[in-house]
């Protein structure tokens, strides 16, 4: 069971960190807005990306420098826009503080899924963690061990996103105070812009290599 535990603990170190995707899931959990759709979308993305990395198919993606550059700048643009929205929300203090359960209509669910896909797939760091790092570690394992490694990694993904999404409700009493919500929006904005700046730097560095 060593490969399974290795996949579990290595993935834990990568996935349990403050980032754009986790901040988005946390906010949706606090607002109780289509959280199941958001969680499942994050988990399905991990299933696909981690499987590609662990089973060795991700090398085709990582070797295409031009595609990585385009992805980096697209991701930076999206995160700059998303961060700006968070800053404006923090400034105006217009975020919902009632935490009322909203009707999960198909249209709202679709919008939530699209937003989750954008914030997940337009971030090259996701590919670095799931395809390059996990794929590199699993590359030394036999096929049967890779399967166990993959199972361990996906167990972490499922546990983390469901805990983050539904566990966020435990924080609702703190977020009934407007100042707490504005602080969260400010933190999210800083995270988004910090990642966007790092992506721009990453893209420029790759451009110099072309």
CSV table of N, CA and C in Angstrom, one decimal, residues 59-184:
chain,number,residue,atom,x,y,z
A,59,UNK,N,3.1,14.3,-20.7
A,59,UNK,CA,4.3,14.8,-21.2
A,59,UNK,C,4.0,15.5,-22.6
A,60,UNK,N,3.0,15.1,-23.3
A,60,UNK,CA,2.7,15.7,-24.6
A,60,UNK,C,2.2,17.2,-24.4
A,61,UNK,N,1.6,17.4,-23.3
A,61,UNK,CA,1.1,18.8,-23.0
A,61,UNK,C,2.3,19.7,-22.5
A,62,UNK,N,3.1,19.2,-21.6
A,62,UNK,CA,4.1,20.0,-21.0
A,62,UNK,C,5.2,20.3,-22.0
A,63,UNK,N,5.3,19.5,-23.1
A,63,UNK,CA,6.4,19.8,-24.1
A,63,UNK,C,6.0,20.9,-25.1
A,64,UNK,N,4.8,21.3,-25.2
A,64,UNK,CA,4.3,22.3,-26.1
A,64,UNK,C,4.5,23.7,-25.5
A,65,UNK,N,5.6,24.3,-25.7
A,65,UNK,CA,5.9,25.6,-25.1
A,65,UNK,C,4.9,26.7,-25.5
A,66,UNK,N,4.5,26.7,-26.8
A,66,UNK,CA,3.6,27.8,-27.3
A,66,UNK,C,2.3,27.7,-26.6
A,67,UNK,N,1.7,26.5,-26.5
A,67,UNK,CA,0.4,26.3,-25.9
A,67,UNK,C,0.5,26.7,-24.4
A,68,UNK,N,1.6,26.4,-23.8
A,68,UNK,CA,1.8,26.8,-22.4
A,68,UNK,C,1.8,28.3,-22.2
A,69,UNK,N,2.5,29.0,-23.1
A,69,UNK,CA,2.6,30.5,-23.1
A,69,UNK,C,1.2,31.1,-23.3
A,70,UNK,N,0.4,30.6,-24.3
A,70,UNK,CA,-0.9,31.1,-24.5
A,70,UNK,C,-1.8,30.9,-23.3
A,71,UNK,N,-1.7,29.7,-22.7
A,71,UNK,CA,-2.5,29.4,-21.5
A,71,UNK,C,-2.1,30.3,-20.4
A,72,UNK,N,-0.8,30.6,-20.2
A,72,UNK,CA,-0.4,31.4,-19.1
A,72,UNK,C,-1.0,32.8,-19.2
A,73,UNK,N,-0.9,33.4,-20.4
A,73,UNK,CA,-1.5,34.8,-20.6
A,73,UNK,C,-3.0,34.8,-20.5
A,74,UNK,N,-3.6,33.8,-21.0
A,74,UNK,CA,-5.1,33.7,-20.9
A,74,UNK,C,-5.5,33.6,-19.4
A,75,UNK,N,-4.8,32.8,-18.7
A,75,UNK,CA,-5.0,32.6,-17.3
A,75,UNK,C,-4.8,33.9,-16.5
A,76,UNK,N,-3.7,34.6,-16.8
A,76,UNK,CA,-3.4,35.8,-16.1
A,76,UNK,C,-4.5,36.8,-16.4
A,77,UNK,N,-5.0,36.9,-17.6
A,77,UNK,CA,-6.0,37.9,-17.9
A,77,UNK,C,-7.3,37.6,-17.1
A,78,UNK,N,-7.7,36.3,-17.1
A,78,UNK,CA,-8.9,35.9,-16.3
A,78,UNK,C,-8.7,36.2,-14.8
A,79,UNK,N,-7.6,35.9,-14.3
A,79,UNK,CA,-7.4,36.1,-12.8
A,79,UNK,C,-7.3,37.6,-12.5
A,80,UNK,N,-6.7,38.4,-13.4
A,80,UNK,CA,-6.7,39.9,-13.1
A,80,UNK,C,-8.1,40.4,-13.1
A,81,UNK,N,-9.0,40.0,-14.0
A,81,UNK,CA,-10.4,40.4,-14.0
A,81,UNK,C,-11.1,39.9,-12.8
A,82,UNK,N,-10.9,38.6,-12.4
A,82,UNK,CA,-11.6,38.1,-11.3
A,82,UNK,C,-11.1,38.8,-10.0
A,83,UNK,N,-9.8,39.0,-9.9
A,83,UNK,CA,-9.3,39.8,-8.7
A,83,UNK,C,-9.8,41.2,-8.6
A,84,UNK,N,-10.0,41.8,-9.8
A,84,UNK,CA,-10.6,43.2,-9.8
A,84,UNK,C,-12.0,43.2,-9.2
A,85,UNK,N,-12.8,42.2,-9.6
A,85,UNK,CA,-14.1,42.0,-9.1
A,85,UNK,C,-14.1,41.9,-7.6
A,86,UNK,N,-13.2,41.1,-7.1
A,86,UNK,CA,-13.1,40.8,-5.7
A,86,UNK,C,-12.7,42.1,-4.9
A,87,UNK,N,-11.8,42.9,-5.5
A,87,UNK,CA,-11.4,44.2,-4.9
A,87,UNK,C,-12.6,45.2,-4.9
A,88,UNK,N,-13.3,45.2,-6.0
A,88,UNK,CA,-14.4,46.1,-6.0
A,88,UNK,C,-15.5,45.7,-5.0
A,89,UNK,N,-15.7,44.4,-4.9
A,89,UNK,CA,-16.7,43.9,-3.9
A,89,UNK,C,-16.2,44.3,-2.5
A,90,UNK,N,-14.9,44.2,-2.2
A,90,UNK,CA,-14.4,44.5,-0.9
A,90,UNK,C,-14.6,46.0,-0.6
A,91,UNK,N,-14.4,46.8,-1.7
A,91,UNK,CA,-14.5,48.3,-1.5
A,91,UNK,C,-15.9,48.7,-1.3
A,92,UNK,N,-16.8,48.1,-2.1
A,92,UNK,CA,-18.2,48.5,-1.9
A,92,UNK,C,-19.0,47.8,-0.8
A,93,UNK,N,-18.4,46.7,-0.4
A,93,UNK,CA,-19.1,45.9,0.6
A,93,UNK,C,-20.4,45.4,0.2
A,94,UNK,N,-20.6,45.0,-1.0
A,94,UNK,CA,-21.9,44.6,-1.6
A,94,UNK,C,-22.1,43.1,-1.7
A,95,UNK,N,-21.2,42.4,-1.0
A,95,UNK,CA,-21.4,40.9,-1.1
A,95,UNK,C,-22.5,40.5,-0.2
A,96,UNK,N,-23.2,39.4,-0.6
A,96,UNK,CA,-24.3,38.9,0.2
A,96,UNK,C,-23.9,38.4,1.5
A,97,UNK,N,-24.6,38.9,2.6
A,97,UNK,CA,-24.2,38.5,3.9
A,97,UNK,C,-25.4,37.7,4.6
A,98,UNK,N,-26.4,37.4,3.8
A,98,UNK,CA,-27.5,36.7,4.4
A,98,UNK,C,-27.4,35.2,4.4
A,99,UNK,N,-26.6,34.7,3.4
A,99,UNK,CA,-26.4,33.3,3.3
A,99,UNK,C,-27.6,32.5,3.2
A,100,UNK,N,-28.6,33.1,2.5
A,100,UNK,CA,-29.9,32.4,2.2
A,100,UNK,C,-29.6,31.3,1.2
A,101,UNK,N,-30.3,30.2,1.4
A,101,UNK,CA,-30.2,29.1,0.4
A,101,UNK,C,-30.9,29.6,-0.9
A,102,UNK,N,-30.2,29.5,-2.0
A,102,UNK,CA,-30.8,29.9,-3.3
A,102,UNK,C,-31.2,28.7,-4.1
A,103,UNK,N,-32.2,28.9,-4.8
A,103,UNK,CA,-32.7,27.8,-5.7
A,103,UNK,C,-31.7,27.5,-6.7
A,104,UNK,N,-31.3,26.2,-6.7
A,104,UNK,CA,-30.3,25.8,-7.7
A,104,UNK,C,-30.9,25.5,-9.0
A,105,UNK,N,-31.1,26.5,-9.8
A,105,UNK,CA,-31.7,26.3,-11.1
A,105,UNK,C,-30.6,25.8,-12.1
A,106,UNK,N,-31.0,25.1,-13.2
A,106,UNK,CA,-30.0,24.6,-14.1
A,106,UNK,C,-29.2,25.7,-14.7
A,107,UNK,N,-29.7,26.9,-14.9
A,107,UNK,CA,-28.9,28.0,-15.5
A,107,UNK,C,-27.8,28.4,-14.5
A,108,UNK,N,-28.2,28.5,-13.2
A,108,UNK,CA,-27.2,28.9,-12.2
A,108,UNK,C,-26.1,27.8,-12.1
A,109,UNK,N,-26.5,26.6,-12.2
A,109,UNK,CA,-25.6,25.5,-12.1
A,109,UNK,C,-24.6,25.5,-13.2
A,110,UNK,N,-25.1,25.8,-14.4
A,110,UNK,CA,-24.2,25.9,-15.6
A,110,UNK,C,-23.2,27.0,-15.5
A,111,UNK,N,-23.7,28.2,-15.0
A,111,UNK,CA,-22.8,29.3,-14.8
A,111,UNK,C,-21.7,28.9,-13.8
A,112,UNK,N,-22.1,28.2,-12.7
A,112,UNK,CA,-21.1,27.8,-11.7
A,112,UNK,C,-20.1,26.9,-12.2
A,113,UNK,N,-20.5,25.9,-13.0
A,113,UNK,CA,-19.6,25.0,-13.6
A,113,UNK,C,-18.6,25.7,-14.6
A,114,UNK,N,-19.1,26.6,-15.4
A,114,UNK,CA,-18.3,27.3,-16.4
A,114,UNK,C,-17.2,28.1,-15.6
A,115,UNK,N,-17.7,28.8,-14.5
A,115,UNK,CA,-16.7,29.6,-13.8
A,115,UNK,C,-15.7,28.7,-13.1
A,116,UNK,N,-16.1,27.6,-12.6
A,116,UNK,CA,-15.1,26.6,-12.0
A,116,UNK,C,-14.1,26.1,-13.0
A,117,UNK,N,-14.6,25.8,-14.2
A,117,UNK,CA,-13.7,25.3,-15.3
A,117,UNK,C,-12.7,26.4,-15.7
A,118,UNK,N,-13.2,27.6,-15.8
A,118,UNK,CA,-12.3,28.7,-16.2
A,118,UNK,C,-11.2,28.9,-15.1
A,119,UNK,N,-11.6,29.0,-13.9
A,119,UNK,CA,-10.6,29.3,-12.8
A,119,UNK,C,-9.7,28.1,-12.6
A,120,UNK,N,-10.1,26.9,-13.0
A,120,UNK,CA,-9.3,25.7,-12.8
A,120,UNK,C,-8.3,25.5,-14.0
A,121,UNK,N,-8.9,25.5,-15.2
A,121,UNK,CA,-8.1,25.1,-16.4
A,121,UNK,C,-7.3,26.2,-17.0
A,122,UNK,N,-7.6,27.5,-16.6
A,122,UNK,CA,-6.8,28.6,-17.1
A,122,UNK,C,-5.6,28.9,-16.2
A,123,UNK,N,-5.3,28.1,-15.3
A,123,UNK,CA,-4.2,28.3,-14.3
A,123,UNK,C,-3.1,27.2,-14.6
A,124,UNK,N,-2.0,27.6,-15.3
A,124,UNK,CA,-1.0,26.6,-15.6
A,124,UNK,C,-0.4,25.9,-14.3
A,125,UNK,N,-0.5,26.5,-13.1
A,125,UNK,CA,-0.1,25.9,-11.9
A,125,UNK,C,-0.8,24.6,-11.7
A,126,UNK,N,-2.0,24.5,-12.1
A,126,UNK,CA,-2.8,23.2,-12.0
A,126,UNK,C,-2.1,22.1,-12.8
A,127,UNK,N,-1.7,22.4,-14.0
A,127,UNK,CA,-1.0,21.4,-14.8
A,127,UNK,C,0.4,21.1,-14.2
A,128,UNK,N,1.1,22.1,-13.7
A,128,UNK,CA,2.4,21.9,-13.1
A,128,UNK,C,2.2,20.9,-11.9
A,129,UNK,N,1.2,21.1,-11.1
A,129,UNK,CA,1.1,20.2,-9.9
A,129,UNK,C,0.6,18.8,-10.3
A,130,UNK,N,-0.5,18.7,-11.1
A,130,UNK,CA,-1.1,17.5,-11.4
A,130,UNK,C,-0.4,16.7,-12.5
A,131,UNK,N,0.1,17.3,-13.6
A,131,UNK,CA,0.7,16.6,-14.7
A,131,UNK,C,2.2,16.4,-14.5
A,132,UNK,N,2.9,17.5,-14.2
A,132,UNK,CA,4.4,17.5,-14.2
A,132,UNK,C,4.9,16.9,-12.9
A,133,UNK,N,4.5,17.4,-11.7
A,133,UNK,CA,5.0,17.0,-10.4
A,133,UNK,C,4.6,15.5,-10.1
A,134,UNK,N,3.2,15.4,-10.1
A,134,UNK,CA,2.7,14.0,-9.8
A,134,UNK,C,3.1,13.0,-10.8
A,135,UNK,N,3.1,13.4,-12.1
A,135,UNK,CA,3.5,12.6,-13.2
A,135,UNK,C,5.0,12.2,-13.0
A,136,UNK,N,5.8,13.1,-12.6
A,136,UNK,CA,7.2,12.8,-12.5
A,136,UNK,C,7.5,11.8,-11.4
A,137,UNK,N,6.8,12.0,-10.2
A,137,UNK,CA,6.9,11.1,-9.1
A,137,UNK,C,6.5,9.7,-9.5
A,138,UNK,N,5.3,9.6,-10.1
A,138,UNK,CA,4.7,8.3,-10.5
A,138,UNK,C,5.5,7.6,-11.6
A,139,UNK,N,6.3,8.4,-12.3
A,139,UNK,CA,7.0,7.9,-13.5
A,139,UNK,C,8.0,6.7,-13.1
A,140,UNK,N,8.4,6.7,-11.9
A,140,UNK,CA,9.3,5.7,-11.4
A,140,UNK,C,8.7,4.4,-11.0
A,141,UNK,N,7.3,4.4,-11.0
A,141,UNK,CA,6.6,3.2,-10.5
A,141,UNK,C,6.1,2.3,-11.6
A,142,UNK,N,5.9,1.0,-11.2
A,142,UNK,CA,5.3,0.1,-12.1
A,142,UNK,C,3.9,0.4,-12.3
A,143,UNK,N,3.3,-0.2,-13.4
A,143,UNK,CA,1.9,0.2,-13.7
A,143,UNK,C,0.9,0.0,-12.6
A,144,UNK,N,1.0,-1.2,-11.9
A,144,UNK,CA,0.1,-1.5,-10.8
A,144,UNK,C,0.3,-0.5,-9.7
A,145,UNK,N,1.5,-0.1,-9.4
A,145,UNK,CA,1.8,0.9,-8.4
A,145,UNK,C,1.3,2.2,-8.8
A,146,UNK,N,1.3,2.6,-10.1
A,146,UNK,CA,0.8,3.8,-10.5
A,146,UNK,C,-0.7,3.9,-10.3
A,147,UNK,N,-1.4,2.8,-10.4
A,147,UNK,CA,-2.9,2.8,-10.2
A,147,UNK,C,-3.1,3.1,-8.7
A,148,UNK,N,-2.4,2.4,-7.8
A,148,UNK,CA,-2.5,2.7,-6.4
A,148,UNK,C,-2.2,4.2,-6.1
A,149,UNK,N,-1.1,4.7,-6.7
A,149,UNK,CA,-0.7,6.1,-6.5
A,149,UNK,C,-1.9,7.0,-6.9
A,150,UNK,N,-2.5,6.7,-8.1
A,150,UNK,CA,-3.6,7.5,-8.6
A,150,UNK,C,-4.8,7.4,-7.7
A,151,UNK,N,-5.1,6.3,-7.1
A,151,UNK,CA,-6.2,6.1,-6.2
A,151,UNK,C,-6.0,7.0,-4.9
A,152,UNK,N,-4.8,6.9,-4.4
A,152,UNK,CA,-4.5,7.7,-3.2
A,152,UNK,C,-4.6,9.2,-3.5
A,153,UNK,N,-4.1,9.7,-4.7
A,153,UNK,CA,-4.2,11.1,-5.1
A,153,UNK,C,-5.6,11.5,-5.2
A,154,UNK,N,-6.5,10.7,-5.8
A,154,UNK,CA,-7.9,11.1,-6.1
A,154,UNK,C,-8.7,11.1,-4.8
A,155,UNK,N,-8.3,10.2,-3.8
A,155,UNK,CA,-9.0,10.2,-2.5
A,155,UNK,C,-8.7,11.5,-1.8
A,156,UNK,N,-7.5,12.1,-1.9
A,156,UNK,CA,-7.2,13.4,-1.3
A,156,UNK,C,-8.1,14.4,-2.0
A,157,UNK,N,-8.1,14.4,-3.3
A,157,UNK,CA,-8.9,15.4,-4.0
A,157,UNK,C,-10.4,15.4,-3.6
A,158,UNK,N,-11.0,14.2,-3.5
A,158,UNK,CA,-12.4,14.2,-3.1
A,158,UNK,C,-12.6,14.6,-1.7
A,159,UNK,N,-11.7,14.2,-0.8
A,159,UNK,CA,-11.9,14.6,0.6
A,159,UNK,C,-11.7,16.1,0.8
A,160,UNK,N,-10.7,16.6,0.1
A,160,UNK,CA,-10.4,18.1,0.3
A,160,UNK,C,-11.5,19.0,-0.2
A,161,UNK,N,-12.0,18.7,-1.5
A,161,UNK,CA,-13.0,19.6,-2.0
A,161,UNK,C,-14.4,19.5,-1.3
A,162,UNK,N,-14.7,18.3,-1.0
A,162,UNK,CA,-16.0,18.1,-0.2
A,162,UNK,C,-15.9,18.8,1.2
A,163,UNK,N,-14.8,18.6,1.8
A,163,UNK,CA,-14.6,19.2,3.1
A,163,UNK,C,-14.5,20.8,3.0
A,164,UNK,N,-13.8,21.3,2.0
A,164,UNK,CA,-13.7,22.7,1.9
A,164,UNK,C,-15.1,23.3,1.5
A,165,UNK,N,-15.8,22.7,0.6
A,165,UNK,CA,-17.1,23.2,0.1
A,165,UNK,C,-18.2,23.2,1.2
A,166,UNK,N,-18.3,22.1,1.8
A,166,UNK,CA,-19.4,22.0,2.8
A,166,UNK,C,-18.9,22.4,4.2
A,167,UNK,N,-17.6,22.3,4.5
A,167,UNK,CA,-17.1,22.7,5.8
A,167,UNK,C,-17.1,24.3,5.9
A,168,UNK,N,-17.2,25.0,4.7
A,168,UNK,CA,-17.2,26.4,4.8
A,168,UNK,C,-18.4,26.9,5.6
A,169,UNK,N,-19.5,26.2,5.6
A,169,UNK,CA,-20.7,26.6,6.3
A,169,UNK,C,-20.4,26.8,7.8
A,170,UNK,N,-19.4,26.1,8.4
A,170,UNK,CA,-19.1,26.3,9.8
A,170,UNK,C,-18.6,27.7,10.1
A,171,UNK,N,-18.1,28.4,9.0
A,171,UNK,CA,-17.6,29.7,9.2
A,171,UNK,C,-18.6,30.8,9.0
A,172,UNK,N,-19.8,30.4,8.6
A,172,UNK,CA,-20.9,31.4,8.3
A,172,UNK,C,-21.1,32.4,9.5
A,173,UNK,N,-21.1,31.9,10.8
A,173,UNK,CA,-21.3,32.9,11.8
A,173,UNK,C,-20.3,34.1,11.8
A,174,UNK,N,-19.1,33.8,11.4
A,174,UNK,CA,-18.1,34.8,11.3
A,174,UNK,C,-18.3,35.8,10.2
A,175,UNK,N,-18.9,35.2,9.1
A,175,UNK,CA,-19.1,36.0,7.9
A,175,UNK,C,-20.4,36.8,7.9
A,176,UNK,N,-21.2,36.7,9.0
A,176,UNK,CA,-22.4,37.6,9.1
A,176,UNK,C,-22.0,39.0,9.4
A,177,UNK,N,-20.7,39.2,9.8
A,177,UNK,CA,-20.2,40.6,10.0
A,177,UNK,C,-19.7,41.1,8.6
A,178,UNK,N,-20.1,42.2,8.2
A,178,UNK,CA,-19.7,42.8,6.9
A,178,UNK,C,-18.2,42.9,6.7
A,179,UNK,N,-17.5,43.2,7.8
A,179,UNK,CA,-16.1,43.5,7.7
A,179,UNK,C,-15.3,42.2,7.4
A,180,UNK,N,-15.8,41.0,7.9
A,180,UNK,CA,-15.2,39.7,7.7
A,180,UNK,C,-15.3,39.4,6.2
A,181,UNK,N,-16.5,39.6,5.6
A,181,UNK,CA,-16.7,39.3,4.2
A,181,UNK,C,-15.8,40.2,3.3
A,182,UNK,N,-15.7,41.5,3.7
A,182,UNK,CA,-14.8,42.4,2.9
A,182,UNK,C,-13.4,42.0,3.0
A,183,UNK,N,-12.9,41.5,4.2
A,183,UNK,CA,-11.6,41.0,4.3
A,183,UNK,C,-11.3,39.8,3.4
A,184,UNK,N,-12.3,38.8,3.4
A,184,UNK,CA,-12.2,37.7,2.5
A,184,UNK,C,-12.1,38.1,1.0
